PDB file of C-alpha atoms and ligand atoms in Angstrom:
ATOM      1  CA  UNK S 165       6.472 -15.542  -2.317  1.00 90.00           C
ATOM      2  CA  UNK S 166       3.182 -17.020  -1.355  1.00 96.00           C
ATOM      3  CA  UNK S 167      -0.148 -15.557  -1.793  1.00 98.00           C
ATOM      4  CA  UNK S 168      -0.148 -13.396   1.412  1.00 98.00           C
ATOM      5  CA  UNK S 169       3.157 -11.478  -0.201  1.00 98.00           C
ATOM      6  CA  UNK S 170       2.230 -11.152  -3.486  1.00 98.00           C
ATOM      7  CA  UNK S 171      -1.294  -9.299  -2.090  1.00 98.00           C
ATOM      8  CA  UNK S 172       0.963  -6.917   0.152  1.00 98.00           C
ATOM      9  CA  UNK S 173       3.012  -6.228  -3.116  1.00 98.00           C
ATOM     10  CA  UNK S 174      -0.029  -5.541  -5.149  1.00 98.00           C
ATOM     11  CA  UNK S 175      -1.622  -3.252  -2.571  1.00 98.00           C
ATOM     12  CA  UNK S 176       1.412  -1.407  -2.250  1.00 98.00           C
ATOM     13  CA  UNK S 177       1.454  -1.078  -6.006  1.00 98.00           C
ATOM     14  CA  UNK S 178      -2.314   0.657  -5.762  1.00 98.00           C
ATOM     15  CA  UNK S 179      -0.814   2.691  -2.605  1.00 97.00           C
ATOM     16  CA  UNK S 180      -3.497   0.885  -0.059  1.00 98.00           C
ATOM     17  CA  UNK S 181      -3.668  -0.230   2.942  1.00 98.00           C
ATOM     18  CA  UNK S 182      -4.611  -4.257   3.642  1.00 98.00           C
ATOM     19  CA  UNK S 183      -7.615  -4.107   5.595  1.00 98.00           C
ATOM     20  CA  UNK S 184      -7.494  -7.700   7.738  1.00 98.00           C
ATOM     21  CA  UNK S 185     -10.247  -8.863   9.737  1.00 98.00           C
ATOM     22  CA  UNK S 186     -10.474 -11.458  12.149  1.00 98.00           C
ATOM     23  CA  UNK S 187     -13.258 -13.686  12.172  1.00 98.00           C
ATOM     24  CA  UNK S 188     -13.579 -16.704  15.544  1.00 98.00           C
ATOM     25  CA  UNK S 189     -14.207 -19.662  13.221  1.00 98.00           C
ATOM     26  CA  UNK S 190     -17.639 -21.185  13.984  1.00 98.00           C
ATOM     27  CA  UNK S 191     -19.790 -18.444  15.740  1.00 98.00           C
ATOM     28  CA  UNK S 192     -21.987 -18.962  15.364  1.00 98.00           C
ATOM     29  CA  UNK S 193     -21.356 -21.925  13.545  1.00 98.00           C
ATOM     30  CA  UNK S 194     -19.191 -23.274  10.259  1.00 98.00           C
ATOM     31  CA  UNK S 195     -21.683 -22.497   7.754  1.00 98.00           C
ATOM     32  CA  UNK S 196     -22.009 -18.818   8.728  1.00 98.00           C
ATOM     33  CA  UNK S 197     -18.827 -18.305   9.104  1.00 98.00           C
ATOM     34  CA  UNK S 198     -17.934 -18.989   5.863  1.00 98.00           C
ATOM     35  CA  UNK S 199     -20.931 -16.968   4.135  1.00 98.00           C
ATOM     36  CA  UNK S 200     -19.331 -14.096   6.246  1.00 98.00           C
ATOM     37  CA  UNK S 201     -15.701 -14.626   5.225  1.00 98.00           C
ATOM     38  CA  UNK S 202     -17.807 -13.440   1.554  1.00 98.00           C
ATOM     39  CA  UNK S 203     -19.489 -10.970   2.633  1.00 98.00           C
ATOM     40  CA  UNK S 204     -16.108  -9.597   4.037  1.00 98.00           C
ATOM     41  CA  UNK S 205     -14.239  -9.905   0.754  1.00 98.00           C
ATOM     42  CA  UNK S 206     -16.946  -8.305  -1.140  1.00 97.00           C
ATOM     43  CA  UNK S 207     -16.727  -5.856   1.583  1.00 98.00           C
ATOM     44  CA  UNK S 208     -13.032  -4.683   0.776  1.00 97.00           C
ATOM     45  CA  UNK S 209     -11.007  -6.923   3.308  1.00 98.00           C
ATOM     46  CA  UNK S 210      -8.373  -8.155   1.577  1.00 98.00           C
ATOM     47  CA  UNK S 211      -6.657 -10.871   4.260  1.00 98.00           C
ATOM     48  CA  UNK S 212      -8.598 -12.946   6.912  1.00 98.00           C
ATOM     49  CA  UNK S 213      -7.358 -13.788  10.385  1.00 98.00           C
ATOM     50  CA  UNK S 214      -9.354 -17.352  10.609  1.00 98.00           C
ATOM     51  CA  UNK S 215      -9.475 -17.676  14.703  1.00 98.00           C
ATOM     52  CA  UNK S 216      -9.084 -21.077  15.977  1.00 98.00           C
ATOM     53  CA  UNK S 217     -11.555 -20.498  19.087  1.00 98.00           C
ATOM     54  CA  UNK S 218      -9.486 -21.675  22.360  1.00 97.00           C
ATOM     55  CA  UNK S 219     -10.927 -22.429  25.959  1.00 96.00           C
ATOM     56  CA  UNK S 220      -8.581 -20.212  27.730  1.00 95.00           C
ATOM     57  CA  UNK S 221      -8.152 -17.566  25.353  1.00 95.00           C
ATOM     58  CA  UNK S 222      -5.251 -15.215  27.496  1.00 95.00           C
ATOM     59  CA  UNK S 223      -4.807 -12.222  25.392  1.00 96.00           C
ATOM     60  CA  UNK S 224      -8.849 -11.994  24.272  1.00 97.00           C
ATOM     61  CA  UNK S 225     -11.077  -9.622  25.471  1.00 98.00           C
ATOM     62  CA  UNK S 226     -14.647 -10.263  26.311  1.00 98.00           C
ATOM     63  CA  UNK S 227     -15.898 -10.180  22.757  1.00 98.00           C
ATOM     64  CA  UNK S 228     -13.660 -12.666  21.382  1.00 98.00           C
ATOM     65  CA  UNK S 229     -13.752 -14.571  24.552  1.00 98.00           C
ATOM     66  CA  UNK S 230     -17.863 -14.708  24.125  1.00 98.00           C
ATOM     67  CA  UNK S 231     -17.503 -15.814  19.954  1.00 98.00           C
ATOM     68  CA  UNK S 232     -14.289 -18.705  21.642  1.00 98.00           C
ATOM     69  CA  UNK S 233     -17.199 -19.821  24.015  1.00 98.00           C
ATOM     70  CA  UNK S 234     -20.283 -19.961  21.065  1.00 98.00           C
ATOM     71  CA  UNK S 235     -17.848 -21.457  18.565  1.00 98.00           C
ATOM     72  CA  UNK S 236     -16.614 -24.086  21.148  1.00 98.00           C
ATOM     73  CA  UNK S 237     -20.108 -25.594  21.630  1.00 97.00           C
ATOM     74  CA  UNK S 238     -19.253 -26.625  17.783  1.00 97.00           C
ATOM     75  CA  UNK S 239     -16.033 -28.249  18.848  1.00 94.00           C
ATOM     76  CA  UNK S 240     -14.347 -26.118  16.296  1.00 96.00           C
ATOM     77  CA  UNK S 241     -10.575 -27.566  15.768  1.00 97.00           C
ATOM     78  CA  UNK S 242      -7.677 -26.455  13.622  1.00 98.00           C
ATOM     79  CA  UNK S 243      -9.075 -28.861  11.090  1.00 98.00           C
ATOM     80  CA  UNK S 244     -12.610 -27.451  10.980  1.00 97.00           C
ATOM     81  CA  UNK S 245     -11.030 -24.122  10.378  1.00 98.00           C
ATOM     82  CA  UNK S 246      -8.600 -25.372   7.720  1.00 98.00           C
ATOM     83  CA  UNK S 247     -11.886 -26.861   6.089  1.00 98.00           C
ATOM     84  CA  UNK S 248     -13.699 -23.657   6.992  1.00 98.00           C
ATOM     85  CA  UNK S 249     -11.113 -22.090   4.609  1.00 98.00           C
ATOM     86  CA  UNK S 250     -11.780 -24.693   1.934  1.00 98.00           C
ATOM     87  CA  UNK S 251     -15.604 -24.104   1.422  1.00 98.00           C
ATOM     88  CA  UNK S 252     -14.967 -20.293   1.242  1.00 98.00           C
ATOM     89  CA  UNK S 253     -12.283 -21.261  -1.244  1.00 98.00           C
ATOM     90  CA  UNK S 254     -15.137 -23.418  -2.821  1.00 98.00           C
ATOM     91  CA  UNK S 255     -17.113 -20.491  -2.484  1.00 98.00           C
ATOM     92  CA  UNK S 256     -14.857 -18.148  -4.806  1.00 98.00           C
ATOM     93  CA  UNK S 257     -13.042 -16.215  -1.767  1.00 98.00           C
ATOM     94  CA  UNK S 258      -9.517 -15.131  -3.362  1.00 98.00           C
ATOM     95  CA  UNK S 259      -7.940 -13.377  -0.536  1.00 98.00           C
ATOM     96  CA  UNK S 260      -4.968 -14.621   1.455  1.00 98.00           C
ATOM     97  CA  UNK S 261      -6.004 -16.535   4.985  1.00 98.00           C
ATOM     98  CA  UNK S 262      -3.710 -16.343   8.204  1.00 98.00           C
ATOM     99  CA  UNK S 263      -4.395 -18.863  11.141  1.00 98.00           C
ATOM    100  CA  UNK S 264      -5.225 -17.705  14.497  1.00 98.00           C
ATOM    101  CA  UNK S 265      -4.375 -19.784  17.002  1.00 98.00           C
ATOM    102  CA  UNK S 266      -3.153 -20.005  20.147  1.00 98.00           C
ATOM    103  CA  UNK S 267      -0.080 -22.283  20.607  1.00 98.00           C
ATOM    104  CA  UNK S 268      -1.438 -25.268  23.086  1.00 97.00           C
ATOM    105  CA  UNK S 269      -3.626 -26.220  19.760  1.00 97.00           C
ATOM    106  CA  UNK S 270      -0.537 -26.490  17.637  1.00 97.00           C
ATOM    107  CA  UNK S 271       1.549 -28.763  19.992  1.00 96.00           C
ATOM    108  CA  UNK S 272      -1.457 -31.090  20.500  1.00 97.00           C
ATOM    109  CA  UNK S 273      -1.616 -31.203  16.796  1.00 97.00           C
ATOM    110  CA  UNK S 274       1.695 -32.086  16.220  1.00 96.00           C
ATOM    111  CA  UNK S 275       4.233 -29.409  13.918  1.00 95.00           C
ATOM    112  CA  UNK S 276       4.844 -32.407  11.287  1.00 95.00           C
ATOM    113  CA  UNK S 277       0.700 -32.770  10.870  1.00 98.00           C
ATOM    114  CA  UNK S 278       0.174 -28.978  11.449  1.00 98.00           C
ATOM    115  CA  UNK S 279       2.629 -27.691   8.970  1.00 98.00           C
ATOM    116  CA  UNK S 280       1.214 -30.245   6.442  1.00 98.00           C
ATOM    117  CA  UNK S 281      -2.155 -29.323   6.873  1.00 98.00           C
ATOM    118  CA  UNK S 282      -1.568 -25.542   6.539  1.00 98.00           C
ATOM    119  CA  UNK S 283      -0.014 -26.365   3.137  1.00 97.00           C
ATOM    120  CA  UNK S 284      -2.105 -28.857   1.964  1.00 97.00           C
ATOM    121  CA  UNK S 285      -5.410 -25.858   2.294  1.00 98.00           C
ATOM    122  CA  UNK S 286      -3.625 -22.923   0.795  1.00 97.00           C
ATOM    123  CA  UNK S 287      -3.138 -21.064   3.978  1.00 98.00           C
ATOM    124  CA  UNK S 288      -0.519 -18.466   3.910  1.00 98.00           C
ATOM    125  CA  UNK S 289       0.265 -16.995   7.173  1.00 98.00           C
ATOM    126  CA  UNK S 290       0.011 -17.929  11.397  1.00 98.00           C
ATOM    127  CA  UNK S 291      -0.056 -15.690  14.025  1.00 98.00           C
ATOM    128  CA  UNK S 292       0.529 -17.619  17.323  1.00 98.00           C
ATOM    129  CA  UNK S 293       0.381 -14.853  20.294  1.00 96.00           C
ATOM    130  CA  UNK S 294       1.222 -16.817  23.015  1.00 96.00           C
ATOM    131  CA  UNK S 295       4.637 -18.565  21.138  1.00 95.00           C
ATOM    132  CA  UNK S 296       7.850 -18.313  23.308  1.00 90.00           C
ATOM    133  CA  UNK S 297      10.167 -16.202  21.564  1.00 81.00           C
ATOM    134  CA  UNK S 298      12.804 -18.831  22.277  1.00 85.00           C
ATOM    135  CA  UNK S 299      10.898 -21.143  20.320  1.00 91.00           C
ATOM    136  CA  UNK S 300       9.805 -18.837  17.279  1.00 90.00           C
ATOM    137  CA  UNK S 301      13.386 -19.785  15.727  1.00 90.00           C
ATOM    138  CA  UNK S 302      12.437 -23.178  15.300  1.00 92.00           C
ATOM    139  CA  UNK S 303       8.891 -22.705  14.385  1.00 95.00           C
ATOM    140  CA  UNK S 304       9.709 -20.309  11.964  1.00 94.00           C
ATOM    141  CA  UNK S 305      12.305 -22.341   9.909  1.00 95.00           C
ATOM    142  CA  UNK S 306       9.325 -25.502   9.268  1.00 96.00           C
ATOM    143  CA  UNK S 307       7.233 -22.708   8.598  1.00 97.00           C
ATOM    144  CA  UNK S 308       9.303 -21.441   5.784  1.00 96.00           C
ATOM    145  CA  UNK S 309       9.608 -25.263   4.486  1.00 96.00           C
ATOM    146  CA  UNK S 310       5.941 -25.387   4.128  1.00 97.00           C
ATOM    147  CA  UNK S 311       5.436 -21.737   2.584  1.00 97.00           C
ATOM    148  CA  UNK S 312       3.409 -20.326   5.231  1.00 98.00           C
ATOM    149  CA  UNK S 313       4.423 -16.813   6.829  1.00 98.00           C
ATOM    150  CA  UNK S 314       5.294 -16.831  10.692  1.00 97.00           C
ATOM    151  CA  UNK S 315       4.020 -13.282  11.644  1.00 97.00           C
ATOM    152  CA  UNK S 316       5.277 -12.039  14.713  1.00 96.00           C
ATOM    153  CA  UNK S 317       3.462  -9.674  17.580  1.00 96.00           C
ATOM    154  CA  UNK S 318       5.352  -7.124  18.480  1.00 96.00           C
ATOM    155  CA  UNK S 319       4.320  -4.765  21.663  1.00 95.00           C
ATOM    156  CA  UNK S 320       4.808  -1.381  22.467  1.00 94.00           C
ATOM    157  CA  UNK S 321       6.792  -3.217  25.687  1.00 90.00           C
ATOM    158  CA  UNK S 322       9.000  -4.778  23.269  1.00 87.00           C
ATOM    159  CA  UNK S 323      11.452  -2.416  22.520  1.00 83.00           C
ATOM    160  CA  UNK S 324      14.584  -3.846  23.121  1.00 85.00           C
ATOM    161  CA  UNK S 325      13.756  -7.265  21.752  1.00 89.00           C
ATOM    162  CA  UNK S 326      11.967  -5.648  18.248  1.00 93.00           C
ATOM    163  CA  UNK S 327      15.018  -6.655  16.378  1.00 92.00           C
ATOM    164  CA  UNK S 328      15.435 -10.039  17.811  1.00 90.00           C
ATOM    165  CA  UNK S 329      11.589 -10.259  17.106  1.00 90.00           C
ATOM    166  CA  UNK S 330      11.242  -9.057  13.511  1.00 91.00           C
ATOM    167  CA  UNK S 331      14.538 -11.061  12.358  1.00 87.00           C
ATOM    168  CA  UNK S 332      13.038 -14.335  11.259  1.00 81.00           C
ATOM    169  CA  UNK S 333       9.581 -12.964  10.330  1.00 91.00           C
ATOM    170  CA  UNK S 334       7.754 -13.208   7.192  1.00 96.00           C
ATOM    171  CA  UNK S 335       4.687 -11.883   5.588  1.00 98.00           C
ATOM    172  CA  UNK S 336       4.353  -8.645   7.895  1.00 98.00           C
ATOM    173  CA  UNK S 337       4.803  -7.701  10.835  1.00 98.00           C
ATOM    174  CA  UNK S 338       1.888  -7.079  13.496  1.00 98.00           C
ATOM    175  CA  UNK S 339       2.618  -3.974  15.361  1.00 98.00           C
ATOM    176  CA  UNK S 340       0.149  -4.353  19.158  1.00 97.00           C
ATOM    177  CA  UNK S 341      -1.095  -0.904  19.213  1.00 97.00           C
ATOM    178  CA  UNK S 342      -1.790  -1.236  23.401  1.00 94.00           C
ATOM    179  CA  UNK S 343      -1.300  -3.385  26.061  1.00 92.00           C
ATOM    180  CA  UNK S 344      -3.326  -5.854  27.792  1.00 93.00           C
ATOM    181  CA  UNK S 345      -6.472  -7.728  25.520  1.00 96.00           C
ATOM    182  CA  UNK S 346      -8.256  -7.227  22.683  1.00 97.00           C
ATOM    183  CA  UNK S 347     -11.284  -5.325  22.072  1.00 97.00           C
ATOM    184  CA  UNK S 348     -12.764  -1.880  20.719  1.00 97.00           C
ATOM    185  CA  UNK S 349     -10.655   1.348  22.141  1.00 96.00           C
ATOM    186  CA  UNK S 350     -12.094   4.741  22.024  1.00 96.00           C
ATOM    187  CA  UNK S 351      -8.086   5.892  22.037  1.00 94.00           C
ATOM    188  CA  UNK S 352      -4.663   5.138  21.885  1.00 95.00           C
ATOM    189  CA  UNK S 353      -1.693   6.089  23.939  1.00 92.00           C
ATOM    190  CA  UNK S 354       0.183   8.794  23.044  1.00 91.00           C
ATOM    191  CA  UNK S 355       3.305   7.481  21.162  1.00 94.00           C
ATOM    192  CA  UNK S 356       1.624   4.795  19.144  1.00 97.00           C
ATOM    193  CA  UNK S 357       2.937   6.221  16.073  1.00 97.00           C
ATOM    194  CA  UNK S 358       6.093   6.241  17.165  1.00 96.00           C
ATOM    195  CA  UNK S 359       6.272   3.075  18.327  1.00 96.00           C
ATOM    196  CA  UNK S 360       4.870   2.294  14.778  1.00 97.00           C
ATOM    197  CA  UNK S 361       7.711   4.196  12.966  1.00 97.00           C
ATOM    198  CA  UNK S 362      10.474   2.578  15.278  1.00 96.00           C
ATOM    199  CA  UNK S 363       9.495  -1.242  14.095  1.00 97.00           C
ATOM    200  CA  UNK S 364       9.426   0.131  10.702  1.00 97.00           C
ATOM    201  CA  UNK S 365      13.372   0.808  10.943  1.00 96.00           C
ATOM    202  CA  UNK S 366      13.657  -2.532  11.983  1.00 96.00           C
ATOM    203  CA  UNK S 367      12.081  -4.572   9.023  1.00 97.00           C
ATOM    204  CA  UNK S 368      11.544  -4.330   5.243  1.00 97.00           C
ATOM    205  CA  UNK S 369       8.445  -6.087   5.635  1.00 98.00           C
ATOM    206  CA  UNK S 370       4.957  -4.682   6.018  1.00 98.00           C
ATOM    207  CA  UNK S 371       4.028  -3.860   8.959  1.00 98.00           C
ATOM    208  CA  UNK S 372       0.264  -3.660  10.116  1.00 98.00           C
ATOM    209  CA  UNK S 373      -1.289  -2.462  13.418  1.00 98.00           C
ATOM    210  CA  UNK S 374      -4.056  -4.143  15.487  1.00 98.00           C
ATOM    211  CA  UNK S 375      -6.018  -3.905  18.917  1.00 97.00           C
ATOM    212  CA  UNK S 376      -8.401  -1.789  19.681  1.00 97.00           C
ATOM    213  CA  UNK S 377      -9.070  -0.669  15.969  1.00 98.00           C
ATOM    214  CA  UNK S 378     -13.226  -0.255  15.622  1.00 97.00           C
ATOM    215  CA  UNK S 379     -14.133   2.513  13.062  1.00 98.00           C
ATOM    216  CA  UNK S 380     -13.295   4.248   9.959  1.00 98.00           C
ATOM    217  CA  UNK S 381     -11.445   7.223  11.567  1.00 97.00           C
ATOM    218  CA  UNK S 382      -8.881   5.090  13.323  1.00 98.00           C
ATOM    219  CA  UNK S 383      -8.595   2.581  10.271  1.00 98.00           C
ATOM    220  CA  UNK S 384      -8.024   5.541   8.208  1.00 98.00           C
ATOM    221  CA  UNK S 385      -5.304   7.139  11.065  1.00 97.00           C
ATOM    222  CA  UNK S 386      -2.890   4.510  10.932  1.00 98.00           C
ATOM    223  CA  UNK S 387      -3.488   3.651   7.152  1.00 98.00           C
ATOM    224  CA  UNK S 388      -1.312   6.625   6.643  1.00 97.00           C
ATOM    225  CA  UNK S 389       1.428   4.827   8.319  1.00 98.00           C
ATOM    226  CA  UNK S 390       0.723   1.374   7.926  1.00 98.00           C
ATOM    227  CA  UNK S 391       0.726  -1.432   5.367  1.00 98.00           C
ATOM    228  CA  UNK S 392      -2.315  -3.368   7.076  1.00 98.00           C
ATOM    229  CA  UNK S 393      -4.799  -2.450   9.849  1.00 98.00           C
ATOM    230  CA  UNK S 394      -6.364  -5.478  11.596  1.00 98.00           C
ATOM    231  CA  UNK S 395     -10.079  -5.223  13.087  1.00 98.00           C
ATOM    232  CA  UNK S 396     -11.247  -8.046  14.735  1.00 98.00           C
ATOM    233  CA  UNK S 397     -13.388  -7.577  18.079  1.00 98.00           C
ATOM    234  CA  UNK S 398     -15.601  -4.793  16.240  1.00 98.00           C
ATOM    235  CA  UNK S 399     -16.160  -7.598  13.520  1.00 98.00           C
ATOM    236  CA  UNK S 400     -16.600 -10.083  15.852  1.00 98.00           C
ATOM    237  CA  UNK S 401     -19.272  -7.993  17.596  1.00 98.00           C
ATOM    238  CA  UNK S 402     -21.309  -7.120  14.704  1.00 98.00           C
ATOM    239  CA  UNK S 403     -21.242 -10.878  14.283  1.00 98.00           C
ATOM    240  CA  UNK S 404     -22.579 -11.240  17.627  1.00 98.00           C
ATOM    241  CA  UNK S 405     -25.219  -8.858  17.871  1.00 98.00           C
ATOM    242  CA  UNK S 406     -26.527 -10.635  14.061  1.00 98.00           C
ATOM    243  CA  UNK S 407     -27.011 -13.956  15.440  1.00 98.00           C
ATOM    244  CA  UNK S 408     -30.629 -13.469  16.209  1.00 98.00           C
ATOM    245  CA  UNK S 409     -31.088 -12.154  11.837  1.00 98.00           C
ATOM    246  CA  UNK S 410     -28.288 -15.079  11.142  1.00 98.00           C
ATOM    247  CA  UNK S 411     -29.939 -18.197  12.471  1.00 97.00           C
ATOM    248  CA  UNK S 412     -33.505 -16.982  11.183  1.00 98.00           C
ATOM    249  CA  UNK S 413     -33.682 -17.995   7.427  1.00 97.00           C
ATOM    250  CA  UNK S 414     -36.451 -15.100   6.741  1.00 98.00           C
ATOM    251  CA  UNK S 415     -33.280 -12.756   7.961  1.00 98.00           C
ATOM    252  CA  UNK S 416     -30.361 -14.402   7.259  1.00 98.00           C
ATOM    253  CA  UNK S 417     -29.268 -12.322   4.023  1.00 98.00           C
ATOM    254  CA  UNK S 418     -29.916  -8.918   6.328  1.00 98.00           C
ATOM    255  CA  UNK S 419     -27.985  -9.998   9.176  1.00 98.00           C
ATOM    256  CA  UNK S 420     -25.162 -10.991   6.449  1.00 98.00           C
ATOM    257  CA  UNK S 421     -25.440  -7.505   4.744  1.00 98.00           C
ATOM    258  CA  UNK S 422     -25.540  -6.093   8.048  1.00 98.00           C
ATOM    259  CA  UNK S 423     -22.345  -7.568   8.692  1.00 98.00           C
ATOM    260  CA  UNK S 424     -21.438  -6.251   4.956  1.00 98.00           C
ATOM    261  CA  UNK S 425     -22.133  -2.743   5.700  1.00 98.00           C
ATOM    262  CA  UNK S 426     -19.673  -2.712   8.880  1.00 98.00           C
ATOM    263  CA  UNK S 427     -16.881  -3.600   7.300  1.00 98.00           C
ATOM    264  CA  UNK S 428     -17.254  -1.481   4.237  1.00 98.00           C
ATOM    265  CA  UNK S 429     -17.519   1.695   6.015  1.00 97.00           C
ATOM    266  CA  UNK S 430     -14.388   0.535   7.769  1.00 97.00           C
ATOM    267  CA  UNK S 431     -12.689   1.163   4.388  1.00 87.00           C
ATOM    268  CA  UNK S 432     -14.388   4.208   2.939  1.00 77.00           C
TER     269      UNK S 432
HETATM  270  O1  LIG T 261     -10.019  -7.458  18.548  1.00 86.72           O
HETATM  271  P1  LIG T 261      -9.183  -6.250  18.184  1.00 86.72           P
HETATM  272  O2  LIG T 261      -9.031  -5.292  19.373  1.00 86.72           O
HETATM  273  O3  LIG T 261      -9.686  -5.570  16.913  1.00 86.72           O
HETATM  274  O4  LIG T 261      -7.703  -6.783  17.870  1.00 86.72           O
HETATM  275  C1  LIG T 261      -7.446  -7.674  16.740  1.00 86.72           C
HETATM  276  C2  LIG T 261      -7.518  -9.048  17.297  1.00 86.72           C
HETATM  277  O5  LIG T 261      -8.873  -9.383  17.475  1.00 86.72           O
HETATM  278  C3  LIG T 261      -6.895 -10.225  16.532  1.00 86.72           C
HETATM  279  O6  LIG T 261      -5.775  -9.888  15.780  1.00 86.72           O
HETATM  280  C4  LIG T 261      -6.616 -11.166  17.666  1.00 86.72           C
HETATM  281  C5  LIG T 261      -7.573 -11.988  18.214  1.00 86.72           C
HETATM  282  N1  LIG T 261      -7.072 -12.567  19.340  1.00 86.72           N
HETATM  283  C6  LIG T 261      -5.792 -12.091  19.573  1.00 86.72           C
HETATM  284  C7  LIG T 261      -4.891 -12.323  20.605  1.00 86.72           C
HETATM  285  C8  LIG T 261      -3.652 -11.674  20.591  1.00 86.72           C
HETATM  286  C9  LIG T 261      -3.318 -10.794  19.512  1.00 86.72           C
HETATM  287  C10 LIG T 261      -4.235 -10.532  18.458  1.00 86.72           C
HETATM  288  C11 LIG T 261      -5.471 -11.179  18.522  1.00 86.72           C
END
């Protein structure tokens, strides 16, 4: 049981719901990011996607795309993000951290090196969206050596495969709530509850929800069914739209609180 599990056991315990952000590591740059991965734990978040900006970023919407491109003029690797997670350890940030990254990263890195490095800064989950299935088996076993939860994606298209899917998962399971990229939704299709309910018979894990998600109402909607709700694009966007407060020192701590504020109304 790493860190990741024991905070889904404790928030079941208190009967809540892990609220997960996402954050694009270095937008607008390292330094920010990590005063914002505090401000979102004071917030109420209680897990942190770190996202390992890519340059061809398949299954992002515009936002994300736009903090990939910002964050890339940093040259923003795996490593800066694993250090990114060090300073906001530094910092006095408890909460569990999951790596975002696309898989092209991973392979350059090398598993060996990459596995090592997740353990050696504490990190306790990865989501990799665009991992073949065929190769999540493989993945998921040197994942398990180093302590670090493989959590899988599962679709509303993947019906027939959910079970092959959730077998070899750990840490929770991330329910897609809609097809095609990320970003804010205004709705959801009709039988994303259900689709919710029918992973659930497949795993004893948790099982959170994501895409799409970009106020209070709908993080409170599928709170009632879910273990953890993951908001990233709305995040990412309130991110965006403080760079102007963030890079000017007289208005740094508003466009921080700013920030702040989002997320905590998330959770009220
Ligand atoms: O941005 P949204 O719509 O709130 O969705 C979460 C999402 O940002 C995060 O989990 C994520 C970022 N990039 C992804 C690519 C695929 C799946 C998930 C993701």
């Amino acid at each position: 049981m790493n860190l990741m599990d024991a905070t889904f056991k404790r928030l079941r315990e208190e009967k809540k719901t892990a609220l997960i952000p996402f954050l694009t590591v270095g937008d607008p740059d390292v330094e920010t990011t990590v005063d914002i991965i505090r401000e979102l734990e004071e917030a109420g978040a209680d897990m942190l996607e770190l996202g390992v900006p890519y340059s061809d970023p398949l299954a992002d919407g515009p936002v994300i795309q736009r903090a990939s491109e910002r964050a890339l003029q940093n040259r923003i690797t795996i490593r800066t993000c694993l250090e990114a997670a060090d300073k906001a350890r530094e910092a006095g940030v408890r909460m569990p951290f999951i790596l975002f990254t696309y898989y092209n990263p991973v392979l350059q890195m090398g598993m060996e090196t990459f596995f090592a490095a997740l353990q050696e800064h504490g990190i306790s989950g990865i989501i990799i969206p665009d991992l073949p299935v065929e190769e999540a088996e493989e993945l998921g076993r040197q994942a398990e050596q180093a302590d670090v939860n493989l959590v899988p994606l599962v679709a509303p298209t993947s019906d027939t495969r959910i079970e092959r899917i959730v077998r070899n998962a750990r840490g929770f399971i991330y329910c897609v709530s809609s097809l095609g990229v990320t970003g804010e939704r205004a709705s959801f299709f009709e039988g994303v509850e259900q689709f919710i309910e029918r992973v659930k018979r497949h795993t004893d894990l948790p099982v959170a929800v994501g895409f799409g998600i970009s106020n209070g109402e709908q993080v409170k909607r599928f709170s009632r069914i879910c273990d953890g709700v993951v908001v990233g694009s709305a995040i990412v966007r309130q991110v965006e739209e403080a760079i102007p407060l963030l890079d000017d020192p007289s208005r740094r701590k508003k466009g921080l609180l700013q920030i702040r504020s989002f997320v905590a109304q998330l959770r009220a």
